[in-house]
Every structure is written in structure tokens, then in C-alpha cells.
């Protein structure tokens, strides 16, 4: 993947000021704020190749305004093992400018189905998840990445009203309003609580996703 300088949409500084939150500080981030964490997106949508969609921010993630920030989450290690980053990003104190630039330069963007931070994903309502699917569908149409990958099958099934959906490429024609040129994909939730997946199996999912990105690029070029 070729490195390049890509301007990102400005993000807020970590509320923790560059340090890890203490356990007793996390509860104050469980609020109704629908924008608890800033997206990681390029200013120029044409630079976006893969949009990664989490379920919603955890409290640690909201505390430092960085995606998948809680120590022990296997998201960043699996992304690196799959070859999508050149090192394991450590976002526990916030997402550094060089790491954000690495993601953007490789065409990777990040958002969530639901912006409200919670201690557990099962605190989200069906209505929130359905509204999140509509927002992601709109975002996919506006930004037109090659692939959108949602990390979390249970939330995906509820959000997109596809109770029988499995991992991998989805039949996007079943999603109202989904842009036909954007591939929709689902991978497992990378949290350590997901005992069904290992770091190696998560990395394999990401390799499949990136292969879909590359295949889409070659198809467009042809």
C-alpha cells in the first residue's frame, strides 16, 4: 500500500490530555452524547477505500477520543497482523497524528453505527441501531468507499434488519438505499469478550476484506 499525505477531517484532542483514563473517570463518559468519538475520515472522500464501522464507542474510547482504544481489544493487533498497518497502533492514550495519517494514507476510515458511548454494546436500543444503519447507508452513498466493513454480527443483524446474515460479503440489495457500487461486509467483533475468535482468525477476516477492496479497485480500473 502506497504511503501518501492525506488531509483528514479535524478531530478533537483527547479529553484526557494525552494520558490513559483512570477507572474512576470512565463512568462520566456514559452520556447521551451522540458524538462521543470523532470519525477518522479523509477531507477528500476520493481517498477513502475502506470504511470500518464499529458498533459504538466504549467508555475508554470516548475518554481518549480514539477508535478501539481500550487495552486488550484485538482490533489494532489483528489489523496489523493482516498487513493493513505497518505496526500495532496503540490508541490507549489517544490516536496519534502519525497513526491517523497512516490510516488515511492507506485509504482507511472509521466510524460507528451508534455514536453514544456505553460500557456494553447490549445497552444500545434497537431504534438506535436501526438509525445507525440508516446513517451508515447515507455515509456510504456520500463517500463511496470501495468496501464498508461492520465489526459485529449481532449488531449488524439488528441494525440492518437482516437476522440471518453471516460473516463476509453481504447481499447489499437487501439494504434499502445501499449504493450498488459499495461492497458491504461483516467481520466479527474484535473485543476480547468474543471468545469464538482468535487474533489469527480476526486477521484472516481483515485479509478477506482488503482483498475485496483490491478486487474492487482492479474492477474499476478495468
PDB file of C-alpha atoms in Angstrom:
ATOM      1  CA  UNK A   1       0.000   0.000   0.000  1.00  0.00           C
ATOM      2  CA  UNK A   2       1.477   3.331  -1.058  1.00  0.00           C
ATOM      3  CA  UNK A   3       2.011   5.967   1.614  1.00  0.00           C
ATOM      4  CA  UNK A   4       0.845   9.483   0.827  1.00  0.00           C
ATOM      5  CA  UNK A   5      -0.034  12.604   2.767  1.00  0.00           C
ATOM      6  CA  UNK A   6      -3.803  12.794   3.157  1.00  0.00           C
ATOM      7  CA  UNK A   7      -5.616  15.591   4.951  1.00  0.00           C
ATOM      8  CA  UNK A   8      -8.097  14.338   7.488  1.00  0.00           C
ATOM      9  CA  UNK A   9     -11.278  15.913   8.794  1.00  0.00           C
ATOM     10  CA  UNK A  10     -10.169  17.700  12.002  1.00  0.00           C
ATOM     11  CA  UNK A  11     -10.635  15.709  15.201  1.00  0.00           C
ATOM     12  CA  UNK A  12     -10.862  16.907  18.792  1.00  0.00           C
ATOM     13  CA  UNK A  13      -7.982  16.363  21.193  1.00  0.00           C
ATOM     14  CA  UNK A  14      -8.283  13.600  23.782  1.00  0.00           C
ATOM     15  CA  UNK A  15     -10.312  14.729  26.823  1.00  0.00           C
ATOM     16  CA  UNK A  16      -7.590  13.032  28.906  1.00  0.00           C
ATOM     17  CA  UNK A  17      -4.909  15.310  27.506  1.00  0.00           C
ATOM     18  CA  UNK A  18      -2.677  12.508  26.281  1.00  0.00           C
ATOM     19  CA  UNK A  19      -2.884  10.099  29.226  1.00  0.00           C
ATOM     20  CA  UNK A  20      -4.851   6.966  29.977  1.00  0.00           C
ATOM     21  CA  UNK A  21      -8.103   7.399  31.889  1.00  0.00           C
ATOM     22  CA  UNK A  22      -8.354   6.100  35.419  1.00  0.00           C
ATOM     23  CA  UNK A  23     -11.037   3.550  36.182  1.00  0.00           C
ATOM     24  CA  UNK A  24     -12.945   6.063  38.295  1.00  0.00           C
ATOM     25  CA  UNK A  25     -13.032   8.530  35.397  1.00  0.00           C
ATOM     26  CA  UNK A  26     -14.745   6.275  32.864  1.00  0.00           C
ATOM     27  CA  UNK A  27     -18.311   6.492  34.163  1.00  0.00           C
ATOM     28  CA  UNK A  28     -18.639  10.170  33.273  1.00  0.00           C
ATOM     29  CA  UNK A  29     -18.378   9.298  29.591  1.00  0.00           C
ATOM     30  CA  UNK A  30     -21.572   7.211  29.684  1.00  0.00           C
ATOM     31  CA  UNK A  31     -23.776  10.055  28.493  1.00  0.00           C
ATOM     32  CA  UNK A  32     -26.429  10.619  25.846  1.00  0.00           C
ATOM     33  CA  UNK A  33     -23.929  12.454  23.623  1.00  0.00           C
ATOM     34  CA  UNK A  34     -24.455  11.051  20.090  1.00  0.00           C
ATOM     35  CA  UNK A  35     -20.980  12.214  19.040  1.00  0.00           C
ATOM     36  CA  UNK A  36     -18.810  10.779  21.802  1.00  0.00           C
ATOM     37  CA  UNK A  37     -15.942   9.974  19.423  1.00  0.00           C
ATOM     38  CA  UNK A  38     -14.851  11.690  16.231  1.00  0.00           C
ATOM     39  CA  UNK A  39     -14.751   9.733  12.984  1.00  0.00           C
ATOM     40  CA  UNK A  40     -11.434   9.146  11.249  1.00  0.00           C
ATOM     41  CA  UNK A  41     -12.091  10.270   7.693  1.00  0.00           C
ATOM     42  CA  UNK A  42     -10.177  11.995   4.892  1.00  0.00           C
ATOM     43  CA  UNK A  43     -11.178  15.510   3.911  1.00  0.00           C
ATOM     44  CA  UNK A  44     -11.303  14.285   0.309  1.00  0.00           C
ATOM     45  CA  UNK A  45     -13.737  11.362   0.029  1.00  0.00           C
ATOM     46  CA  UNK A  46     -11.902  10.049  -3.036  1.00  0.00           C
ATOM     47  CA  UNK A  47      -9.063   8.989  -0.734  1.00  0.00           C
ATOM     48  CA  UNK A  48     -11.318   6.581   1.188  1.00  0.00           C
ATOM     49  CA  UNK A  49     -11.061   2.910   0.186  1.00  0.00           C
ATOM     50  CA  UNK A  50     -12.312   1.036   3.259  1.00  0.00           C
ATOM     51  CA  UNK A  51     -14.745   2.385   5.851  1.00  0.00           C
ATOM     52  CA  UNK A  52     -14.589   0.383   9.081  1.00  0.00           C
ATOM     53  CA  UNK A  53     -17.736   0.619  11.218  1.00  0.00           C
ATOM     54  CA  UNK A  54     -17.649  -0.247  14.913  1.00  0.00           C
ATOM     55  CA  UNK A  55     -20.817  -0.845  16.901  1.00  0.00           C
ATOM     56  CA  UNK A  56     -20.428   2.082  19.318  1.00  0.00           C
ATOM     57  CA  UNK A  57     -17.673   3.609  21.437  1.00  0.00           C
ATOM     58  CA  UNK A  58     -16.764   2.052  24.746  1.00  0.00           C
ATOM     59  CA  UNK A  59     -16.144   4.351  27.683  1.00  0.00           C
ATOM     60  CA  UNK A  60     -12.353   4.196  27.334  1.00  0.00           C
ATOM     61  CA  UNK A  61     -12.634   5.011  23.636  1.00  0.00           C
ATOM     62  CA  UNK A  62     -14.795   8.042  24.451  1.00  0.00           C
ATOM     63  CA  UNK A  63     -12.394   9.112  27.198  1.00  0.00           C
ATOM     64  CA  UNK A  64      -9.483   9.437  24.762  1.00  0.00           C
ATOM     65  CA  UNK A  65     -11.444  10.138  21.538  1.00  0.00           C
ATOM     66  CA  UNK A  66      -9.798   7.288  19.641  1.00  0.00           C
ATOM     67  CA  UNK A  67     -11.309   4.197  17.970  1.00  0.00           C
ATOM     68  CA  UNK A  68     -10.917   0.799  19.651  1.00  0.00           C
ATOM     69  CA  UNK A  69      -8.755   2.375  22.321  1.00  0.00           C
ATOM     70  CA  UNK A  70      -9.300   0.062  25.281  1.00  0.00           C
ATOM     71  CA  UNK A  71      -6.201  -2.040  26.059  1.00  0.00           C
ATOM     72  CA  UNK A  72      -6.844  -5.689  25.279  1.00  0.00           C
ATOM     73  CA  UNK A  73      -9.109  -5.041  22.302  1.00  0.00           C
ATOM     74  CA  UNK A  74      -7.765  -7.095  19.421  1.00  0.00           C
ATOM     75  CA  UNK A  75      -8.756  -4.661  16.693  1.00  0.00           C
ATOM     76  CA  UNK A  76      -5.392  -2.978  16.185  1.00  0.00           C
ATOM     77  CA  UNK A  77      -3.281  -6.160  16.552  1.00  0.00           C
ATOM     78  CA  UNK A  78      -5.498  -8.002  14.057  1.00  0.00           C
ATOM     79  CA  UNK A  79      -5.370  -5.105  11.603  1.00  0.00           C
ATOM     80  CA  UNK A  80      -1.567  -5.147  11.775  1.00  0.00           C
ATOM     81  CA  UNK A  81      -1.336  -8.926  11.502  1.00  0.00           C
ATOM     82  CA  UNK A  82      -3.439  -8.709   8.351  1.00  0.00           C
ATOM     83  CA  UNK A  83      -0.968  -6.206   6.881  1.00  0.00           C
ATOM     84  CA  UNK A  84      -3.249  -3.168   6.911  1.00  0.00           C
ATOM     85  CA  UNK A  85      -0.923  -1.167   9.179  1.00  0.00           C
ATOM     86  CA  UNK A  86       2.870  -1.276   9.429  1.00  0.00           C
ATOM     87  CA  UNK A  87       2.823  -1.553  13.246  1.00  0.00           C
ATOM     88  CA  UNK A  88       0.331  -2.216  16.030  1.00  0.00           C
ATOM     89  CA  UNK A  89      -1.365   1.093  16.750  1.00  0.00           C
ATOM     90  CA  UNK A  90      -1.587   1.899  20.454  1.00  0.00           C
ATOM     91  CA  UNK A  91      -4.591   4.190  20.899  1.00  0.00           C
ATOM     92  CA  UNK A  92      -4.905   3.779  24.678  1.00  0.00           C
ATOM     93  CA  UNK A  93      -3.909   7.417  25.222  1.00  0.00           C
ATOM     94  CA  UNK A  94      -5.490   8.680  22.011  1.00  0.00           C
ATOM     95  CA  UNK A  95      -4.840   8.354  18.292  1.00  0.00           C
ATOM     96  CA  UNK A  96      -1.528   9.991  17.415  1.00  0.00           C
ATOM     97  CA  UNK A  97      -1.209  12.242  14.374  1.00  0.00           C
ATOM     98  CA  UNK A  98       1.273   9.847  12.665  1.00  0.00           C
ATOM     99  CA  UNK A  99      -1.062   6.889  13.219  1.00  0.00           C
ATOM    100  CA  UNK A 100      -4.054   8.827  11.915  1.00  0.00           C
ATOM    101  CA  UNK A 101      -2.023   9.794   8.867  1.00  0.00           C
ATOM    102  CA  UNK A 102      -1.006   6.179   8.288  1.00  0.00           C
ATOM    103  CA  UNK A 103      -4.647   5.090   8.286  1.00  0.00           C
ATOM    104  CA  UNK A 104      -5.755   7.879   5.987  1.00  0.00           C
ATOM    105  CA  UNK A 105      -2.835   7.415   3.591  1.00  0.00           C
ATOM    106  CA  UNK A 106      -3.824   3.783   3.164  1.00  0.00           C
ATOM    107  CA  UNK A 107      -7.428   4.670   2.490  1.00  0.00           C
ATOM    108  CA  UNK A 108      -8.792   3.509   5.847  1.00  0.00           C
ATOM    109  CA  UNK A 109     -11.578   5.416   7.596  1.00  0.00           C
ATOM    110  CA  UNK A 110     -13.523   4.698  10.774  1.00  0.00           C
ATOM    111  CA  UNK A 111     -16.946   5.450  12.195  1.00  0.00           C
ATOM    112  CA  UNK A 112     -19.568   3.722  14.377  1.00  0.00           C
ATOM    113  CA  UNK A 113     -23.130   2.538  13.939  1.00  0.00           C
ATOM    114  CA  UNK A 114     -24.073   4.456  17.098  1.00  0.00           C
ATOM    115  CA  UNK A 115     -22.136   7.418  18.452  1.00  0.00           C
ATOM    116  CA  UNK A 116     -23.265   7.144  22.079  1.00  0.00           C
ATOM    117  CA  UNK A 117     -20.664   5.639  24.409  1.00  0.00           C
ATOM    118  CA  UNK A 118     -21.672   2.773  26.690  1.00  0.00           C
ATOM    119  CA  UNK A 119     -19.940   0.261  28.929  1.00  0.00           C
ATOM    120  CA  UNK A 120     -21.505  -2.586  26.914  1.00  0.00           C
ATOM    121  CA  UNK A 121     -22.911  -2.803  23.397  1.00  0.00           C
ATOM    122  CA  UNK A 122     -26.065  -4.513  24.677  1.00  0.00           C
ATOM    123  CA  UNK A 123     -27.072  -1.206  26.277  1.00  0.00           C
ATOM    124  CA  UNK A 124     -28.000   0.104  22.833  1.00  0.00           C
ATOM    125  CA  UNK A 125     -31.611   0.073  21.738  1.00  0.00           C
ATOM    126  CA  UNK A 126     -32.957  -1.438  18.542  1.00  0.00           C
ATOM    127  CA  UNK A 127     -34.034   2.060  17.473  1.00  0.00           C
ATOM    128  CA  UNK A 128     -30.502   3.408  17.904  1.00  0.00           C
ATOM    129  CA  UNK A 129     -29.036   0.604  15.845  1.00  0.00           C
ATOM    130  CA  UNK A 130     -31.624   0.987  13.076  1.00  0.00           C
ATOM    131  CA  UNK A 131     -30.948   4.738  12.936  1.00  0.00           C
ATOM    132  CA  UNK A 132     -27.229   3.939  12.814  1.00  0.00           C
ATOM    133  CA  UNK A 133     -27.710   1.677   9.807  1.00  0.00           C
ATOM    134  CA  UNK A 134     -29.542   4.469   8.003  1.00  0.00           C
ATOM    135  CA  UNK A 135     -26.697   6.889   8.777  1.00  0.00           C
ATOM    136  CA  UNK A 136     -24.041   4.443   7.571  1.00  0.00           C
ATOM    137  CA  UNK A 137     -26.053   3.811   4.400  1.00  0.00           C
ATOM    138  CA  UNK A 138     -26.182   7.545   3.751  1.00  0.00           C
ATOM    139  CA  UNK A 139     -22.473   7.899   4.518  1.00  0.00           C
ATOM    140  CA  UNK A 140     -21.622   5.073   2.118  1.00  0.00           C
ATOM    141  CA  UNK A 141     -23.566   6.851  -0.622  1.00  0.00           C
ATOM    142  CA  UNK A 142     -21.833  10.153   0.052  1.00  0.00           C
ATOM    143  CA  UNK A 143     -18.255   8.906   0.491  1.00  0.00           C
ATOM    144  CA  UNK A 144     -18.415   5.857  -1.822  1.00  0.00           C
ATOM    145  CA  UNK A 145     -15.597   3.777  -0.322  1.00  0.00           C
ATOM    146  CA  UNK A 146     -14.907   0.531  -2.145  1.00  0.00           C
ATOM    147  CA  UNK A 147     -15.920  -1.504   0.916  1.00  0.00           C
ATOM    148  CA  UNK A 148     -17.778  -0.846   4.165  1.00  0.00           C
ATOM    149  CA  UNK A 149     -16.943  -3.394   6.891  1.00  0.00           C
ATOM    150  CA  UNK A 150     -19.120  -3.589  10.006  1.00  0.00           C
ATOM    151  CA  UNK A 151     -17.403  -5.151  13.041  1.00  0.00           C
ATOM    152  CA  UNK A 152     -20.077  -7.051  14.933  1.00  0.00           C
ATOM    153  CA  UNK A 153     -22.568  -9.554  13.538  1.00  0.00           C
ATOM    154  CA  UNK A 154     -25.234  -9.287  16.256  1.00  0.00           C
ATOM    155  CA  UNK A 155     -25.454  -5.512  15.981  1.00  0.00           C
ATOM    156  CA  UNK A 156     -25.385  -5.739  12.182  1.00  0.00           C
ATOM    157  CA  UNK A 157     -28.320  -8.142  12.082  1.00  0.00           C
ATOM    158  CA  UNK A 158     -30.413  -5.834  14.234  1.00  0.00           C
ATOM    159  CA  UNK A 159     -29.307  -2.575  12.630  1.00  0.00           C
ATOM    160  CA  UNK A 160     -29.847  -3.681   9.043  1.00  0.00           C
ATOM    161  CA  UNK A 161     -32.849  -5.929   9.785  1.00  0.00           C
ATOM    162  CA  UNK A 162     -31.055  -8.986   8.387  1.00  0.00           C
ATOM    163  CA  UNK A 163     -31.482 -11.602  11.131  1.00  0.00           C
ATOM    164  CA  UNK A 164     -29.913 -14.411   9.087  1.00  0.00           C
ATOM    165  CA  UNK A 165     -26.815 -12.502   7.959  1.00  0.00           C
ATOM    166  CA  UNK A 166     -23.431 -14.212   8.381  1.00  0.00           C
ATOM    167  CA  UNK A 167     -19.840 -13.047   8.183  1.00  0.00           C
ATOM    168  CA  UNK A 168     -18.308 -11.914   4.933  1.00  0.00           C
ATOM    169  CA  UNK A 169     -19.740 -10.164   1.897  1.00  0.00           C
ATOM    170  CA  UNK A 170     -23.410  -9.257   2.176  1.00  0.00           C
ATOM    171  CA  UNK A 171     -26.160  -9.060  -0.412  1.00  0.00           C
ATOM    172  CA  UNK A 172     -26.421  -5.278  -0.273  1.00  0.00           C
ATOM    173  CA  UNK A 173     -29.530  -5.309  -2.473  1.00  0.00           C
ATOM    174  CA  UNK A 174     -31.378  -6.324   0.688  1.00  0.00           C
ATOM    175  CA  UNK A 175     -30.468  -2.997   2.322  1.00  0.00           C
ATOM    176  CA  UNK A 176     -32.755  -0.138   1.318  1.00  0.00           C
ATOM    177  CA  UNK A 177     -30.829   2.720  -0.250  1.00  0.00           C
ATOM    178  CA  UNK A 178     -27.434   0.994  -0.196  1.00  0.00           C
ATOM    179  CA  UNK A 179     -25.213   2.259  -3.054  1.00  0.00           C
ATOM    180  CA  UNK A 180     -24.692  -0.581  -5.510  1.00  0.00           C
ATOM    181  CA  UNK A 181     -21.043   0.238  -6.164  1.00  0.00           C
ATOM    182  CA  UNK A 182     -20.078  -0.127  -2.477  1.00  0.00           C
ATOM    183  CA  UNK A 183     -19.453  -3.639  -1.131  1.00  0.00           C
ATOM    184  CA  UNK A 184     -20.930  -4.351   2.302  1.00  0.00           C
ATOM    185  CA  UNK A 185     -19.010  -6.729   4.566  1.00  0.00           C
ATOM    186  CA  UNK A 186     -19.336  -8.017   8.147  1.00  0.00           C
ATOM    187  CA  UNK A 187     -16.492  -9.195  10.375  1.00  0.00           C
ATOM    188  CA  UNK A 188     -16.522 -10.423  13.982  1.00  0.00           C
ATOM    189  CA  UNK A 189     -16.474  -8.088  16.957  1.00  0.00           C
ATOM    190  CA  UNK A 190     -12.758  -7.802  17.926  1.00  0.00           C
ATOM    191  CA  UNK A 191     -13.372  -7.382  21.656  1.00  0.00           C
ATOM    192  CA  UNK A 192     -11.637  -9.877  23.911  1.00  0.00           C
ATOM    193  CA  UNK A 193     -15.112 -10.854  25.109  1.00  0.00           C
ATOM    194  CA  UNK A 194     -15.674 -12.580  21.752  1.00  0.00           C
ATOM    195  CA  UNK A 195     -14.174 -15.940  22.679  1.00  0.00           C
ATOM    196  CA  UNK A 196     -15.169 -17.501  19.347  1.00  0.00           C
ATOM    197  CA  UNK A 197     -12.406 -15.611  17.536  1.00  0.00           C
ATOM    198  CA  UNK A 198      -8.619 -15.604  17.858  1.00  0.00           C
ATOM    199  CA  UNK A 199      -6.171 -12.953  16.763  1.00  0.00           C
ATOM    200  CA  UNK A 200      -5.288 -15.099  13.757  1.00  0.00           C
ATOM    201  CA  UNK A 201      -8.915 -15.639  12.739  1.00  0.00           C
ATOM    202  CA  UNK A 202      -9.662 -11.924  13.065  1.00  0.00           C
ATOM    203  CA  UNK A 203      -6.638 -11.125  10.909  1.00  0.00           C
ATOM    204  CA  UNK A 204      -7.877 -13.559   8.271  1.00  0.00           C
ATOM    205  CA  UNK A 205     -11.202 -11.736   8.154  1.00  0.00           C
ATOM    206  CA  UNK A 206      -9.351  -8.462   7.569  1.00  0.00           C
ATOM    207  CA  UNK A 207      -7.290 -10.023   4.780  1.00  0.00           C
ATOM    208  CA  UNK A 208     -10.501 -11.068   3.052  1.00  0.00           C
ATOM    209  CA  UNK A 209     -11.875  -7.556   3.444  1.00  0.00           C
ATOM    210  CA  UNK A 210      -8.747  -5.995   1.981  1.00  0.00           C
ATOM    211  CA  UNK A 211      -8.767  -8.459  -0.911  1.00  0.00           C
ATOM    212  CA  UNK A 212     -12.302  -7.241  -1.640  1.00  0.00           C
ATOM    213  CA  UNK A 213     -11.009  -3.657  -1.614  1.00  0.00           C
ATOM    214  CA  UNK A 214      -8.251  -4.564  -4.062  1.00  0.00           C
ATOM    215  CA  UNK A 215     -10.593  -6.533  -6.312  1.00  0.00           C
ATOM    216  CA  UNK A 216     -12.948  -3.579  -6.445  1.00  0.00           C
ATOM    217  CA  UNK A 217     -10.085  -1.294  -7.406  1.00  0.00           C
ATOM    218  CA  UNK A 218      -8.987  -3.583 -10.229  1.00  0.00           C
ATOM    219  CA  UNK A 219     -12.567  -3.920 -11.476  1.00  0.00           C
ATOM    220  CA  UNK A 220     -12.949  -0.138 -11.540  1.00  0.00           C
ATOM    221  CA  UNK A 221      -9.642   0.234 -13.391  1.00  0.00           C
ATOM    222  CA  UNK A 222     -10.666  -2.389 -15.942  1.00  0.00           C
TER     223      UNK A 222
END
